[in-house]
Short mmCIF file of C-alpha atoms in Angstrom, two decimals:
data_model
loop_
_atom_site.label_atom_id
_atom_site.label_comp_id
_atom_site.label_asym_id
_atom_site.label_seq_id
_atom_site.Cartn_x
_atom_site.Cartn_y
_atom_site.Cartn_z
CA MET T 1 -70.22 -75.08 -14.36
CA GLU T 2 -71.56 -72.80 -11.64
CA LYS T 3 -70.59 -69.14 -11.62
CA ILE T 4 -71.31 -66.17 -9.38
CA ILE T 5 -72.34 -63.09 -11.35
CA VAL T 6 -71.85 -59.66 -9.77
CA GLU T 7 -73.11 -56.46 -11.37
CA GLY T 8 -71.30 -53.57 -9.75
CA GLY T 9 -72.39 -50.14 -8.66
CA ASN T 10 -74.90 -50.79 -5.88
CA LYS T 11 -74.51 -49.30 -2.42
CA LEU T 12 -74.95 -51.69 0.48
CA ASN T 13 -77.17 -51.17 3.51
CA GLY T 14 -78.88 -53.17 6.22
CA GLU T 15 -77.70 -56.02 8.45
CA VAL T 16 -75.78 -59.24 7.84
CA ASN T 17 -75.59 -62.25 10.16
CA ILE T 18 -72.13 -63.80 10.44
CA SER T 19 -71.87 -67.59 10.60
CA LEU T 20 -69.87 -69.47 13.19
CA ALA T 21 -66.17 -69.86 12.46
CA LYS T 22 -65.15 -72.52 9.96
CA ASN T 23 -61.67 -72.56 11.49
CA SER T 24 -63.17 -73.35 14.90
CA VAL T 25 -65.82 -75.82 13.78
CA LEU T 26 -63.43 -78.07 11.81
CA PRO T 27 -61.02 -78.85 14.71
CA ILE T 28 -63.99 -79.18 17.08
CA ILE T 29 -65.56 -81.79 14.77
CA VAL T 30 -62.27 -83.68 14.83
CA ALA T 31 -61.93 -83.29 18.61
CA SER T 32 -65.22 -85.17 19.00
CA ILE T 33 -63.12 -88.31 18.37
CA LEU T 34 -61.70 -87.88 21.88
CA SER T 35 -64.99 -88.88 23.54
CA PRO T 36 -67.24 -91.86 22.81
CA ASN T 37 -70.23 -89.80 23.96
CA ASP T 38 -72.51 -87.49 21.96
CA ILE T 39 -71.08 -84.13 20.90
CA ILE T 40 -73.45 -81.41 19.66
CA ILE T 41 -72.09 -78.40 17.79
CA ASN T 42 -74.76 -75.71 17.84
CA ASN T 43 -75.48 -73.74 14.64
CA ALA T 44 -72.69 -75.44 12.72
CA PRO T 45 -72.18 -73.77 9.31
CA ILE T 46 -72.92 -76.17 6.45
CA LEU T 47 -69.82 -75.45 4.38
CA GLU T 48 -68.09 -77.68 1.85
CA ASP T 49 -65.21 -78.30 4.30
CA VAL T 50 -67.67 -79.25 7.05
CA VAL T 51 -69.42 -81.65 4.66
CA VAL T 52 -66.14 -83.25 3.58
CA LEU T 53 -64.96 -83.73 7.18
CA SER T 54 -68.37 -85.09 8.19
CA ASP T 55 -68.29 -87.52 5.25
CA LEU T 56 -64.81 -88.64 6.32
CA LEU T 57 -66.00 -89.44 9.85
CA THR T 58 -69.21 -91.04 8.60
CA GLY T 59 -67.10 -93.35 6.43
CA MET T 60 -65.23 -94.33 9.59
CA ASP T 61 -68.53 -95.54 11.11
CA CYS T 62 -69.22 -92.40 13.14
CA GLU T 63 -72.79 -91.13 13.43
CA ILE T 64 -73.24 -87.54 12.26
CA LYS T 65 -76.63 -85.88 11.93
CA ASN T 66 -77.93 -82.37 11.30
CA ASP T 67 -81.06 -81.67 13.32
CA SER T 68 -83.88 -79.29 12.37
CA ASN T 69 -82.28 -76.45 14.36
CA GLY T 70 -79.03 -76.54 12.38
CA ASN T 71 -77.06 -78.35 15.08
CA LEU T 72 -74.51 -81.03 14.25
CA LYS T 73 -74.70 -84.17 16.43
CA ILE T 74 -71.64 -86.44 16.41
CA ASN T 75 -71.05 -89.82 18.01
CA THR T 76 -67.68 -91.54 17.47
CA SER T 77 -68.18 -94.54 19.77
CA ASN T 78 -67.89 -96.99 16.83
CA ILE T 79 -65.14 -95.20 14.90
CA LYS T 80 -62.89 -97.43 12.78
CA GLU T 81 -59.52 -96.15 11.57
CA SER T 82 -59.38 -98.75 8.79
CA ASN T 83 -62.29 -97.06 6.98
CA MET T 84 -60.50 -93.71 6.53
CA ASN T 85 -61.15 -92.32 3.02
CA SER T 86 -57.84 -91.19 1.53
CA GLU T 87 -59.53 -89.26 -1.28
CA LEU T 88 -61.46 -87.09 1.20
CA ILE T 89 -58.32 -86.49 3.25
CA ARG T 90 -56.49 -85.23 0.18
CA LYS T 91 -59.27 -82.68 -0.37
CA MET T 92 -58.53 -80.60 2.70
CA ARG T 93 -55.67 -79.72 5.00
CA ALA T 94 -57.76 -79.85 8.20
CA SER T 95 -58.24 -83.61 7.78
CA PHE T 96 -54.71 -84.15 9.13
CA LEU T 97 -56.02 -82.97 12.50
CA ILE T 98 -57.55 -86.43 12.87
CA MET T 99 -54.13 -87.81 13.76
CA GLY T 100 -53.90 -86.09 17.17
CA PRO T 101 -57.16 -87.33 18.68
CA MET T 102 -56.91 -90.78 17.03
CA LEU T 103 -53.40 -91.24 18.41
CA SER T 104 -54.52 -89.99 21.81
CA ARG T 105 -57.60 -92.21 22.10
CA PHE T 106 -56.48 -95.36 20.27
CA GLY T 107 -52.68 -95.19 20.23
CA LYS T 108 -52.39 -95.37 16.44
CA CYS T 109 -53.32 -93.59 13.23
CA LYS T 110 -52.39 -94.04 9.58
CA ILE T 111 -53.40 -91.20 7.29
CA SER T 112 -52.63 -90.07 3.75
CA MET T 113 -50.94 -86.75 3.10
CA PRO T 114 -53.57 -83.97 3.27
CA GLY T 115 -54.64 -81.43 0.63
CA GLY T 116 -56.28 -77.98 0.64
CA CYS T 117 -55.88 -74.61 -1.05
CA ASN T 118 -52.69 -74.23 -3.08
CA ILE T 119 -51.54 -71.11 -1.25
CA GLY T 120 -48.12 -72.36 -0.24
CA SER T 121 -46.29 -75.12 1.58
CA ARG T 122 -47.78 -76.04 4.92
CA PRO T 123 -45.49 -78.84 6.06
CA ILE T 124 -46.57 -81.29 8.73
CA ASP T 125 -43.10 -81.58 10.25
CA LEU T 126 -44.09 -79.55 13.32
CA HIS T 127 -47.00 -81.92 13.96
CA LEU T 128 -44.76 -84.97 13.67
CA LYS T 129 -41.99 -83.47 15.81
CA GLY T 130 -44.55 -82.90 18.57
CA PHE T 131 -46.00 -86.41 18.29
CA LYS T 132 -42.50 -87.86 18.63
CA LEU T 133 -41.90 -85.82 21.78
CA LEU T 134 -45.13 -87.25 23.18
CA GLY T 135 -43.73 -90.74 22.62
CA ALA T 136 -45.14 -91.71 19.23
CA GLU T 137 -43.21 -93.68 16.61
CA ILE T 138 -43.60 -92.14 13.14
CA GLU T 139 -43.29 -93.82 9.75
CA ILE T 140 -43.64 -92.00 6.42
CA GLY T 141 -43.90 -93.63 3.03
CA HIS T 142 -46.00 -94.13 -0.12
CA GLY T 143 -48.06 -91.00 0.52
CA PHE T 144 -49.00 -92.01 4.07
CA VAL T 145 -48.01 -91.04 7.60
CA GLU T 146 -48.38 -93.57 10.41
CA ALA T 147 -48.04 -92.88 14.12
CA LYS T 148 -48.11 -95.43 16.96
CA ALA T 149 -47.80 -95.21 20.73
CA LYS T 150 -48.88 -97.52 23.54
CA LYS T 151 -49.61 -94.44 25.63
CA LEU T 152 -48.72 -90.84 24.91
CA LYS T 153 -46.76 -89.14 27.67
CA GLY T 154 -46.64 -85.44 28.39
CA ASN T 155 -43.57 -83.45 27.42
CA ARG T 156 -42.38 -79.93 26.67
CA ILE T 157 -42.85 -79.04 22.99
CA TYR T 158 -41.42 -75.93 21.36
CA LEU T 159 -42.85 -75.02 17.95
CA ASP T 160 -40.35 -73.42 15.59
CA PHE T 161 -43.28 -71.48 14.09
CA PRO T 162 -46.64 -70.74 15.78
CA SER T 163 -48.54 -73.06 13.44
CA VAL T 164 -52.29 -73.14 14.01
CA GLY T 165 -52.66 -76.70 12.73
CA ALA T 166 -49.74 -78.07 14.73
CA THR T 167 -50.95 -76.32 17.89
CA GLU T 168 -54.44 -77.81 17.47
CA ASN T 169 -53.19 -81.30 16.65
CA LEU T 170 -50.78 -81.43 19.58
CA LEU T 171 -53.33 -79.91 21.94
CA MET T 172 -55.82 -82.66 21.08
CA ALA T 173 -53.13 -85.35 21.32
CA SER T 174 -52.13 -84.17 24.79
CA VAL T 175 -55.46 -84.00 26.62
CA LEU T 176 -55.56 -87.78 27.23
CA ALA T 177 -51.78 -88.18 27.53
CA GLU T 178 -50.14 -89.25 30.77
CA GLY T 179 -48.74 -86.30 32.73
CA THR T 180 -48.24 -82.66 31.76
CA THR T 181 -47.61 -81.25 28.29
CA ILE T 182 -46.41 -77.72 27.64
CA ILE T 183 -46.63 -76.29 24.10
CA GLU T 184 -44.41 -73.22 23.74
CA ASN T 185 -44.58 -70.69 20.89
CA ALA T 186 -48.10 -71.99 20.31
CA ALA T 187 -50.43 -70.23 17.90
CA GLU T 188 -52.52 -67.51 19.58
CA GLU T 189 -55.47 -67.31 17.16
CA PRO T 190 -58.95 -67.02 18.73
CA GLU T 191 -59.78 -70.42 17.25
CA ILE T 192 -57.07 -71.96 19.46
CA TRP T 193 -58.75 -70.50 22.54
CA ASP T 194 -62.10 -71.79 21.27
CA LEU T 195 -60.79 -75.34 20.81
CA ALA T 196 -59.26 -75.28 24.31
CA ASN T 197 -62.54 -73.98 25.75
CA PHE T 198 -64.39 -76.81 24.00
CA LEU T 199 -61.96 -79.41 25.37
CA ASN T 200 -62.18 -77.95 28.88
CA SER T 201 -65.97 -78.14 28.66
CA MET T 202 -65.50 -81.87 27.96
CA GLY T 203 -63.38 -82.25 31.09
CA ALA T 204 -59.87 -81.51 29.82
CA LYS T 205 -57.41 -79.40 31.84
CA VAL T 206 -55.97 -76.82 29.46
CA THR T 207 -54.62 -73.41 30.51
CA GLY T 208 -52.84 -70.63 28.63
CA ALA T 209 -54.51 -71.09 25.23
CA GLY T 210 -54.32 -67.89 23.22
CA VAL T 211 -51.25 -66.47 24.94
CA GLY T 212 -48.45 -68.49 23.35
CA LYS T 213 -47.76 -71.07 26.07
CA ILE T 214 -50.31 -73.82 26.61
CA THR T 215 -50.23 -76.22 29.55
CA ILE T 216 -52.23 -79.46 29.38
CA GLU T 217 -52.72 -81.77 32.35
CA GLY T 218 -53.69 -85.17 30.96
CA VAL T 219 -57.02 -86.67 32.04
CA ASP T 220 -58.38 -90.22 31.78
CA SER T 221 -61.49 -89.47 29.71
CA LEU T 222 -63.68 -86.75 28.24
CA LYS T 223 -67.45 -86.41 28.31
CA GLY T 224 -69.97 -85.45 25.65
CA ILE T 225 -71.25 -81.86 25.56
CA SER T 226 -73.23 -79.30 23.58
CA TYR T 227 -71.09 -76.36 22.42
CA THR T 228 -71.43 -73.14 20.43
CA PRO T 229 -68.20 -72.03 18.65
CA ILE T 230 -67.13 -68.43 18.09
CA TYR T 231 -68.18 -66.27 15.13
CA ASP T 232 -66.16 -66.32 11.93
CA ARG T 233 -63.84 -63.32 12.18
CA VAL T 234 -62.73 -63.67 8.55
CA GLU T 235 -66.29 -63.57 7.24
CA ALA T 236 -66.98 -60.56 9.48
CA GLY T 237 -63.81 -58.89 8.17
CA THR T 238 -64.86 -59.60 4.58
CA PHE T 239 -68.15 -57.74 5.10
CA MET T 240 -66.29 -54.89 6.81
CA VAL T 241 -64.20 -54.50 3.67
CA ALA T 242 -67.41 -54.72 1.62
CA ALA T 243 -68.77 -51.67 3.46
CA ALA T 244 -65.51 -49.82 2.82
CA ILE T 245 -65.13 -50.67 -0.86
CA THR T 246 -68.76 -49.73 -1.69
CA ASN T 247 -68.73 -46.55 0.45
CA SER T 248 -71.61 -47.94 2.48
CA LYS T 249 -72.85 -48.37 6.04
CA ILE T 250 -73.81 -51.86 7.19
CA THR T 251 -74.48 -53.53 10.54
CA ILE T 252 -72.64 -56.77 11.23
CA ASN T 253 -74.20 -59.22 13.69
CA GLY T 254 -71.44 -61.50 14.93
CA ALA T 255 -68.45 -59.15 15.04
CA ASN T 256 -66.27 -59.72 18.11
CA GLU T 257 -64.20 -56.55 18.48
CA GLU T 258 -61.33 -58.17 20.37
CA GLN T 259 -60.92 -61.03 17.89
CA LEU T 260 -61.19 -58.63 14.94
CA ARG T 261 -58.83 -56.02 16.37
CA PRO T 262 -56.01 -56.41 13.76
CA THR T 263 -58.47 -56.02 10.86
CA ILE T 264 -60.43 -53.20 12.51
CA GLU T 265 -57.31 -51.15 13.26
CA LYS T 266 -56.03 -51.42 9.69
CA LEU T 267 -59.43 -50.45 8.29
CA LYS T 268 -59.54 -47.47 10.68
CA GLU T 269 -56.15 -46.41 9.33
CA CYS T 270 -57.70 -46.66 5.87
CA GLY T 271 -60.54 -44.31 6.89
CA VAL T 272 -63.35 -46.67 7.94
CA LYS T 273 -65.34 -45.90 11.11
CA PHE T 274 -66.76 -48.39 13.59
CA GLU T 275 -69.45 -48.14 16.22
CA ASN T 276 -70.25 -50.87 18.73
CA ILE T 277 -74.03 -51.09 19.02
CA LYS T 278 -74.02 -53.93 21.55
CA GLU T 279 -72.04 -57.09 22.23
CA ASN T 280 -70.92 -58.69 18.94
CA VAL T 281 -72.93 -56.17 16.89
CA MET T 282 -71.04 -53.46 15.02
CA LEU T 283 -71.96 -50.64 12.62
CA VAL T 284 -69.32 -50.25 9.92
CA ASP T 285 -69.23 -46.85 8.19
CA GLY T 286 -67.26 -46.97 4.97
CA THR T 287 -68.59 -43.71 3.51
CA GLY T 288 -65.54 -41.58 4.28
CA THR T 289 -62.44 -40.84 2.19
CA LYS T 290 -60.10 -43.82 2.02
CA ASN T 291 -56.36 -43.70 2.60
CA SER T 292 -53.63 -45.93 1.23
CA VAL T 293 -52.02 -48.15 3.89
CA ASP T 294 -49.20 -50.64 4.21
CA ILE T 295 -49.89 -54.14 5.51
CA LYS T 296 -47.71 -57.01 6.67
CA THR T 297 -49.40 -60.32 7.37
CA LEU T 298 -48.31 -62.09 10.55
CA PRO T 299 -49.55 -64.82 12.88
CA TYR T 300 -52.22 -63.58 15.32
CA PRO T 301 -52.34 -60.97 16.82
CA GLY T 302 -50.78 -59.60 13.63
CA PHE T 303 -52.80 -58.84 10.52
CA PRO T 304 -54.37 -62.10 9.29
CA THR T 305 -53.24 -63.63 6.02
CA ASP T 306 -56.87 -64.67 5.50
CA MET T 307 -57.80 -60.97 5.09
CA GLN T 308 -54.93 -60.05 2.77
CA ALA T 309 -56.73 -60.61 -0.56
CA GLN T 310 -59.82 -58.68 0.56
CA MET T 311 -57.76 -55.71 1.75
CA MET T 312 -55.73 -55.71 -1.46
CA THR T 313 -58.97 -55.37 -3.42
CA LEU T 314 -59.96 -52.33 -1.36
CA LEU T 315 -56.53 -50.75 -1.78
CA ALA T 316 -56.67 -51.40 -5.54
CA VAL T 317 -59.40 -48.73 -5.77
CA THR T 318 -57.98 -46.44 -3.06
CA LYS T 319 -56.04 -43.38 -4.18
CA GLY T 320 -52.30 -43.56 -3.54
CA SER T 321 -49.66 -46.26 -3.15
CA SER T 322 -49.98 -49.18 -0.74
CA ILE T 323 -47.65 -52.07 0.02
CA ILE T 324 -48.68 -55.52 1.22
CA THR T 325 -46.08 -57.98 2.45
CA GLU T 326 -47.18 -61.60 2.82
CA THR T 327 -45.06 -63.43 5.40
CA VAL T 328 -47.27 -66.43 6.20
CA PHE T 329 -47.80 -68.22 2.86
CA GLU T 330 -45.43 -67.82 -0.09
CA ASN T 331 -48.04 -68.42 -2.79
CA ARG T 332 -50.87 -66.19 -1.65
CA PHE T 333 -50.80 -63.59 -4.42
CA MET T 334 -52.60 -65.71 -7.01
CA HIS T 335 -55.54 -63.29 -6.93
CA VAL T 336 -53.31 -60.47 -8.19
CA ALA T 337 -53.50 -61.66 -11.80
CA GLU T 338 -57.31 -61.72 -11.57
CA LEU T 339 -57.45 -58.18 -10.14
CA VAL T 340 -55.08 -56.97 -12.86
CA ARG T 341 -57.46 -58.45 -15.45
CA MET T 342 -60.10 -56.15 -13.98
CA GLY T 343 -57.85 -53.11 -14.33
CA ALA T 344 -55.96 -53.01 -11.03
CA ASN T 345 -52.39 -51.69 -11.00
CA ILE T 346 -50.47 -54.17 -8.86
CA LYS T 347 -46.87 -55.32 -9.17
CA ILE T 348 -45.32 -58.27 -7.34
CA ASP T 349 -41.75 -58.39 -6.02
CA GLY T 350 -41.24 -61.68 -4.19
CA ARG T 351 -43.56 -61.64 -1.19
CA THR T 352 -44.41 -57.96 -1.60
CA ALA T 353 -47.24 -56.44 -3.62
CA ILE T 354 -47.11 -52.77 -4.62
CA ILE T 355 -50.60 -51.39 -5.27
CA GLU T 356 -51.26 -48.12 -7.08
CA GLY T 357 -54.90 -47.24 -6.61
CA VAL T 358 -57.01 -46.81 -9.75
CA GLU T 359 -60.29 -44.93 -10.16
CA SER T 360 -62.31 -47.97 -11.19
CA LEU T 361 -62.26 -51.66 -12.09
CA THR T 362 -63.97 -53.29 -15.05
CA GLY T 363 -66.00 -56.46 -14.77
CA CYS T 364 -64.79 -59.55 -16.65
CA GLU T 365 -64.41 -63.31 -16.23
CA VAL T 366 -62.20 -64.21 -13.27
CA LYS T 367 -61.43 -67.25 -11.13
CA ALA T 368 -61.53 -67.88 -7.39
CA THR T 369 -57.94 -69.10 -7.17
CA ASP T 370 -58.35 -69.96 -3.49
CA LEU T 371 -60.91 -69.44 -0.72
CA ARG T 372 -60.11 -65.85 0.29
CA ALA T 373 -59.23 -64.87 -3.28
CA GLY T 374 -62.79 -65.86 -4.17
CA ALA T 375 -64.15 -63.42 -1.62
CA ALA T 376 -61.84 -60.77 -3.06
CA MET T 377 -63.29 -61.34 -6.53
CA ILE T 378 -66.80 -60.75 -5.17
CA LEU T 379 -65.64 -57.52 -3.50
CA ALA T 380 -64.04 -56.39 -6.74
CA GLY T 381 -67.24 -57.19 -8.63
CA LEU T 382 -69.27 -55.03 -6.23
CA VAL T 383 -67.48 -51.89 -7.45
CA ALA T 384 -66.48 -52.86 -10.98
CA GLN T 385 -68.13 -51.31 -14.00
CA GLY T 386 -70.32 -53.88 -15.71
CA LYS T 387 -70.59 -57.58 -14.99
CA THR T 388 -68.06 -59.82 -13.22
CA GLU T 389 -68.29 -63.60 -13.69
CA ILE T 390 -66.51 -65.68 -11.04
CA SER T 391 -65.75 -69.37 -11.60
CA ASP T 392 -64.14 -72.13 -9.50
CA LEU T 393 -66.74 -71.54 -6.79
CA TYR T 394 -65.80 -74.65 -4.84
CA HIS T 395 -63.10 -72.56 -3.19
CA ILE T 396 -65.63 -69.97 -2.00
CA ASP T 397 -68.07 -72.64 -0.82
CA ARG T 398 -65.36 -74.09 1.41
CA GLY T 399 -65.50 -71.07 3.71
CA TYR T 400 -68.58 -68.89 3.19
CA VAL T 401 -72.19 -69.86 3.91
CA ASP T 402 -74.72 -68.50 1.39
CA ILE T 403 -72.41 -65.61 0.54
CA GLU T 404 -74.41 -64.40 -2.44
CA GLU T 405 -77.66 -64.45 -0.42
CA LYS T 406 -76.02 -62.42 2.34
CA PHE T 407 -74.75 -59.82 -0.13
CA ARG T 408 -78.13 -59.74 -1.88
CA GLY T 409 -79.74 -59.03 1.49
CA LEU T 410 -77.53 -55.92 1.70
CA GLY T 411 -78.60 -54.71 -1.74
CA ALA T 412 -75.88 -56.16 -3.97
CA ASN T 413 -76.77 -57.35 -7.47
CA ILE T 414 -75.27 -60.83 -7.16
CA TYR T 415 -76.54 -64.26 -8.13
CA ARG T 416 -75.36 -67.79 -8.91
CA VAL T 417 -75.92 -69.45 -12.29
CA ASP T 418 -75.15 -72.84 -13.78
CA LYS T 419 -73.54 -72.27 -17.18
#
């Protein structure tokens, strides 16, 4: 079993290059289904989730190749729905995004219920409600969902919650639909804007993405393109917290200030300083005195749930009392037990965590209970006394490219072993 070993105490310095956003690349891979022509995703991060989704499409007779420059070339002209691998779909939540483009291009899709991190219920009812409003007939049974429509037709869709997945799925379903579709209370995350920008580059007519109300004018077809997604704001935020928790200065290449604004502002409140060196390059100064802060996770532009575990780790070693309220996922405090094992003083009351800062943590054996919790364990290991051994690395590998190499490049004593 592979483990990441972190020996704490080292200051960080230097530069780190942020990969492109997993949460943009995955829906863009799926959106390639909408065109029979070649799609090239430049500098695609080779993450476990990307591999799983690529394997799923390859099994459906799509052609997917990585070239020598790290670009992902996709051709779905020969795609076959009947070859969909249910086991791969159950591995990750993003696989359900296949339904929107398959339904849009072929008028049908049968897919097994998806999987992913066990951080809480993420029902697909909003997706299905939207598909029905676009004219699809839905059947559910025996672990499968099937949707059929001779031709999707535009409609007005109101989402009860600004779900990222539902917004993406319905956006992709609508671009080839007949007429106009309006998605209200749509998710506003930067990755939504990125997907819309990708679709528009293919010839779609999408306006309003990223501001809560998206309008899609259906088109007859989409062309193949070459596209570069946005940087991964969660990875950038993770390294920002790394600078803060180790009292270090580091330069982050791939930090978009606007997209990172909720994380930056909370870290500023905590005592971290930021300096823009040039576009998408930021110096993070975490050498100052840290302050306790209160955090409430919310859909974008609120504080991201994907940064909650990392910030909790910082606050666990910050003097004073902090409160974190998790409103997005009901089961996203699984990392608390691991931090407590290391000496953190954290108490849970429903969806609220009360953190009393301690002077130090102690290294021990911990688990990556989900993707972002795994990053939090690495951050905790950076400042813990002694050695921290992190297992269940498949969670970390789902969302971070070469994370130990990147931390090693900043001076951290971190390495991967096979025990």
